Tab-separated table of C-alpha atoms in Angstrom:
chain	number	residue	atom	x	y	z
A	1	UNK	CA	-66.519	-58.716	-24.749
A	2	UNK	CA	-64.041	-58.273	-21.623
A	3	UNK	CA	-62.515	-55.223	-20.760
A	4	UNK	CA	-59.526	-56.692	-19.787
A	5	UNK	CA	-58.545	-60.245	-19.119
A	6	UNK	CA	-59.112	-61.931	-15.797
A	7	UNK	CA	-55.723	-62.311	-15.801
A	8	UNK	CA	-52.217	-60.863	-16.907
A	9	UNK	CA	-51.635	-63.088	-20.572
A	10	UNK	CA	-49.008	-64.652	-18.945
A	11	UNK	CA	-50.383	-66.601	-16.628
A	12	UNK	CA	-53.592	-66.741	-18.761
A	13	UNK	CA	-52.020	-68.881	-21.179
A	14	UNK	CA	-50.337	-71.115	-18.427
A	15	UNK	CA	-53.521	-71.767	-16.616
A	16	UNK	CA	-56.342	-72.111	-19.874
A	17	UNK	CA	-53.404	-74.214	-21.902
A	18	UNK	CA	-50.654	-75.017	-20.487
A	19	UNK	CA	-52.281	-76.635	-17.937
A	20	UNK	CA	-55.656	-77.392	-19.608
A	21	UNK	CA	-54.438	-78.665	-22.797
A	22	UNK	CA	-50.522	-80.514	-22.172
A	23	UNK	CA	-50.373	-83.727	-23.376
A	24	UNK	CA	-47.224	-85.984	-21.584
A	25	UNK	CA	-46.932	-87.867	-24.605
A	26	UNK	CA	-45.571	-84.797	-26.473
A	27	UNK	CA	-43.328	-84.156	-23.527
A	28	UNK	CA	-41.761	-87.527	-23.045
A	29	UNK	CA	-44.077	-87.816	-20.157
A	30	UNK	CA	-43.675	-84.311	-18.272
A	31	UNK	CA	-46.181	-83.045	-17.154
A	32	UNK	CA	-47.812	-79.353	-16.576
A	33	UNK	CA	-50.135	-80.666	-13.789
A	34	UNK	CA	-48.112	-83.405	-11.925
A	35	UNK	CA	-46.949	-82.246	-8.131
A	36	UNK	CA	-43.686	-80.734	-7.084
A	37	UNK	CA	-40.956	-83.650	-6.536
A	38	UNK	CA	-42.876	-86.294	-8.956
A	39	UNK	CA	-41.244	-87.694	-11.866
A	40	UNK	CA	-43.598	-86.127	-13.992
A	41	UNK	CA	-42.897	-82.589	-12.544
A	42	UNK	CA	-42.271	-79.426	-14.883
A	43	UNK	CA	-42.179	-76.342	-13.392
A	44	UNK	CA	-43.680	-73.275	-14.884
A	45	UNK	CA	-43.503	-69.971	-13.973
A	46	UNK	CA	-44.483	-66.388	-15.473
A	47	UNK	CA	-40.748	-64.830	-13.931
A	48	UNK	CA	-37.147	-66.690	-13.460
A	49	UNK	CA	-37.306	-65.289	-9.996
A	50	UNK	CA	-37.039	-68.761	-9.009
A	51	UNK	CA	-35.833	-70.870	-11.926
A	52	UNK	CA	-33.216	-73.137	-11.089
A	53	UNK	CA	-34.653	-74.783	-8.281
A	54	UNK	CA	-35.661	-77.748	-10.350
A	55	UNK	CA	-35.261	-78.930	-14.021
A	56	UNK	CA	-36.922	-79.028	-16.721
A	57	UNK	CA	-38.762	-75.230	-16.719
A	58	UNK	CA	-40.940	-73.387	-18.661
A	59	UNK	CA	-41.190	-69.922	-18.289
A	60	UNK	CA	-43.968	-67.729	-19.887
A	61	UNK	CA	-43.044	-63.765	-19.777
A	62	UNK	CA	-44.507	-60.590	-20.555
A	63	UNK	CA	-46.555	-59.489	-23.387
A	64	UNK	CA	-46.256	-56.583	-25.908
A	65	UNK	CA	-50.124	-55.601	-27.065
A	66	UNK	CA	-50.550	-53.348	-30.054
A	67	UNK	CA	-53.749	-52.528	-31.540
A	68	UNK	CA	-54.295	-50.791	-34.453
A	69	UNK	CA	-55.361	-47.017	-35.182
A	70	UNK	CA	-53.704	-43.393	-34.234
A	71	UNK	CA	-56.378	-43.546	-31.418
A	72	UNK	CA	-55.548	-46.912	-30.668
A	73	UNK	CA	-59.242	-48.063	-31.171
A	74	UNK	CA	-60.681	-50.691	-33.779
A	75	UNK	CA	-64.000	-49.993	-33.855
A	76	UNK	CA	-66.882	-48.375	-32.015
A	77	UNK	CA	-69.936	-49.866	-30.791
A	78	UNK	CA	-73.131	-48.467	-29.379
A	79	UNK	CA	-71.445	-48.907	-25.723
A	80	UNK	CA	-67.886	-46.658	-26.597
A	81	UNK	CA	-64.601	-47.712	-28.640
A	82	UNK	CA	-63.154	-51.228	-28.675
A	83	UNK	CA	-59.534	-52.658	-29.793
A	84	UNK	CA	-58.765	-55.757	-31.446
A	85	UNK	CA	-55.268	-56.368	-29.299
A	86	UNK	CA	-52.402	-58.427	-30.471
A	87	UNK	CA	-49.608	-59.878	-28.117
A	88	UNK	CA	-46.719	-61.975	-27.958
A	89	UNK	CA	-45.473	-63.898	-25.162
A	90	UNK	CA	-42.356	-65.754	-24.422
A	91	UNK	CA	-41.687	-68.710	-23.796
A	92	UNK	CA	-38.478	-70.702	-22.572
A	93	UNK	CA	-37.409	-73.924	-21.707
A	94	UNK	CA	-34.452	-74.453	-19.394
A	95	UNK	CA	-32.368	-77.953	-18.134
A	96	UNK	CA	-29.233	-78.538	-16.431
A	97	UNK	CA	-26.848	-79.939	-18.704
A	98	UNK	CA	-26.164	-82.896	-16.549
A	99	UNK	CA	-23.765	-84.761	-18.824
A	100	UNK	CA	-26.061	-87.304	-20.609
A	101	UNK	CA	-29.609	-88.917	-20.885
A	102	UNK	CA	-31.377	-88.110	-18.041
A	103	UNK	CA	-34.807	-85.848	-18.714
A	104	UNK	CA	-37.847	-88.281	-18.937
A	105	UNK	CA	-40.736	-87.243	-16.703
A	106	UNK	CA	-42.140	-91.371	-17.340
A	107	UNK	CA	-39.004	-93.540	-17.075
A	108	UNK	CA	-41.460	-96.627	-17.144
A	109	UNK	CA	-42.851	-95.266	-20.686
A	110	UNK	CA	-40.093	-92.912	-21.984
A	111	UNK	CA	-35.948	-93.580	-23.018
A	112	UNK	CA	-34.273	-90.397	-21.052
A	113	UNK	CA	-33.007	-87.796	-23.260
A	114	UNK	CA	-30.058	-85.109	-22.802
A	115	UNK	CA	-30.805	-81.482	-21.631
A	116	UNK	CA	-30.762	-80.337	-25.303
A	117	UNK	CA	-33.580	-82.982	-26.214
A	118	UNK	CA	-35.780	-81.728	-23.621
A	119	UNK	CA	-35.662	-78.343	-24.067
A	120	UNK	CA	-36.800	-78.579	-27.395
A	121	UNK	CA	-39.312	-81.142	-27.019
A	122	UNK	CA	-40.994	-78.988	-23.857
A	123	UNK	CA	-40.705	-76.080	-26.483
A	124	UNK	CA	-42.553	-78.350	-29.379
A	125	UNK	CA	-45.013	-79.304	-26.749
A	126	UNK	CA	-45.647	-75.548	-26.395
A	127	UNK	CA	-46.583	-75.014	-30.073
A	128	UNK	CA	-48.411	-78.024	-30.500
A	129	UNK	CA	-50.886	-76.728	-27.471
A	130	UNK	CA	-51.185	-73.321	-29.604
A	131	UNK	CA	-52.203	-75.578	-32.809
A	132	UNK	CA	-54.605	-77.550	-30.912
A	133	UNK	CA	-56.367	-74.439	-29.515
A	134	UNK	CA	-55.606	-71.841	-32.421
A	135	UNK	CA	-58.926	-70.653	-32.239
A	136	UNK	CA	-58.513	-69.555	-28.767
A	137	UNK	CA	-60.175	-72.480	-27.348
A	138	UNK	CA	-63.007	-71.474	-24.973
A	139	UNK	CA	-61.164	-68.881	-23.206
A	140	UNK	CA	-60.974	-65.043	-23.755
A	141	UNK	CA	-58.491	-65.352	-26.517
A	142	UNK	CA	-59.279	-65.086	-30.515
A	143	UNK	CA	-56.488	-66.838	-31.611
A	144	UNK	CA	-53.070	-68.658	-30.746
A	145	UNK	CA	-50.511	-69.191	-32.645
A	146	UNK	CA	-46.539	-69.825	-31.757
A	147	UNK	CA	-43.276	-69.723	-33.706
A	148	UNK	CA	-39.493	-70.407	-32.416
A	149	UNK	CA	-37.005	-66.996	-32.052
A	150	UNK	CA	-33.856	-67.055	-32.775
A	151	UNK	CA	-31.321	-69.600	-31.098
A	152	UNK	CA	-31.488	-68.374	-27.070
A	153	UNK	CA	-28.148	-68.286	-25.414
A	154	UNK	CA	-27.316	-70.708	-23.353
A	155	UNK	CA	-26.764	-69.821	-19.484
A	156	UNK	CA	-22.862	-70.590	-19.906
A	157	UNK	CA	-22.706	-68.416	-16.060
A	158	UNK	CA	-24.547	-71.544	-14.473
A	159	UNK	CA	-22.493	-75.433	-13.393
A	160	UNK	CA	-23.572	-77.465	-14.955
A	161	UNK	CA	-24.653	-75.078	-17.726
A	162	UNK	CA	-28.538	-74.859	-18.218
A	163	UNK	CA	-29.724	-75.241	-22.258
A	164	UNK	CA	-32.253	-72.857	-23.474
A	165	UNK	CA	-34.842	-73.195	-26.159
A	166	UNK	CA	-37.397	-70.488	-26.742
A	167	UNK	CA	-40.620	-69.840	-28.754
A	168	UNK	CA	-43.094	-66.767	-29.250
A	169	UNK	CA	-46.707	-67.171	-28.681
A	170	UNK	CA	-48.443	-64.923	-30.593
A	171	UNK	CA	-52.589	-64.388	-29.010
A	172	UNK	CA	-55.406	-61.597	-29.907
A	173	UNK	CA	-58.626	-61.285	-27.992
A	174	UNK	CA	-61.065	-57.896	-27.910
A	175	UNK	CA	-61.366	-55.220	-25.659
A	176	UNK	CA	-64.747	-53.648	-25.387
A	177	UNK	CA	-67.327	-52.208	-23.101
């Protein structure tokens, strides 16, 4: 068992799922993988540092980890204490609200759809990945799982206005010597 991840869960998730595991066809053909400026394109980032300089976007942030105890540790094994860690991560979709159909990363394949469409189809897309690898997949997770929050606010500050669509990704893994 790891003592910490190889990465911060953030960008953990984005690079053993998000990337690994996307499937267009979920996404009305955007895709994680596809190059900057090609149809396909969707950015993703782990801050909106620099959201906004293309649509659609997915941004994965920050993670609360709790594990369980007064001491904070699970168990203890021959080699010192261990935690069974919980976290959340969240995730949001943004798109200019460009008046009309136009989000499809495959217009050959795909009808267009309106800002609001792909927002929450990027956002099902999310939580179908977490299905597909709810057993953590190969990587250092345990599990995955995902829900929706609350409606997100839209960014009413922004022309055109950007739509927002969020979901929580919920992941454990073990933290041991």
């Amino acid at each position: 068992m790891p003592t910490r991840l190889p990465q911060k869960p953030a960008q953990a998730f984005i690079d053993q799922f998000l990337l690994q595991d996307w499937d267009p066809a979920g996404a009305v053909g955007y895709d994680t993988t596809a190059s900057p400026g090609a149809e396909a394109f969707v950015d993703l980032a782990t801050s909106v540092h620099k959201t906004g300089e293309s649509f659609p976007t997915l941004v994965v942030q920050g993670s609360t980890e709790t594990s369980g105890g007064a001491s904070t540790y699970d168990f203890v094994t021959t080699n010192g204490p261990g935690q069974m860690r919980d976290g959340q991560l969240l995730v949001t979709a943004r798109a200019e609200d460009q008046g009309g159909e136009n989000y499809t990363g495959d217009s050959s394949t795909y009808a267009a759809v309106d800002a609001e469409d792909i927002v929450a189809t990027l956002i099902d897309e999310v939580e179908d990945v977490c299905i597909r690898n709810a057993n953590g997949g190969s990587s250092e997770f345990n599990a995955l799982g995902s829900q929706p929050v609350a409606d997100a606010p839209n960014d009413y500050d922004e022309t055109p206005t950007v739509l927002i669509d969020q979901c929580t990704v919920s992941y454990s893994w073990d933290r041991a010597p």
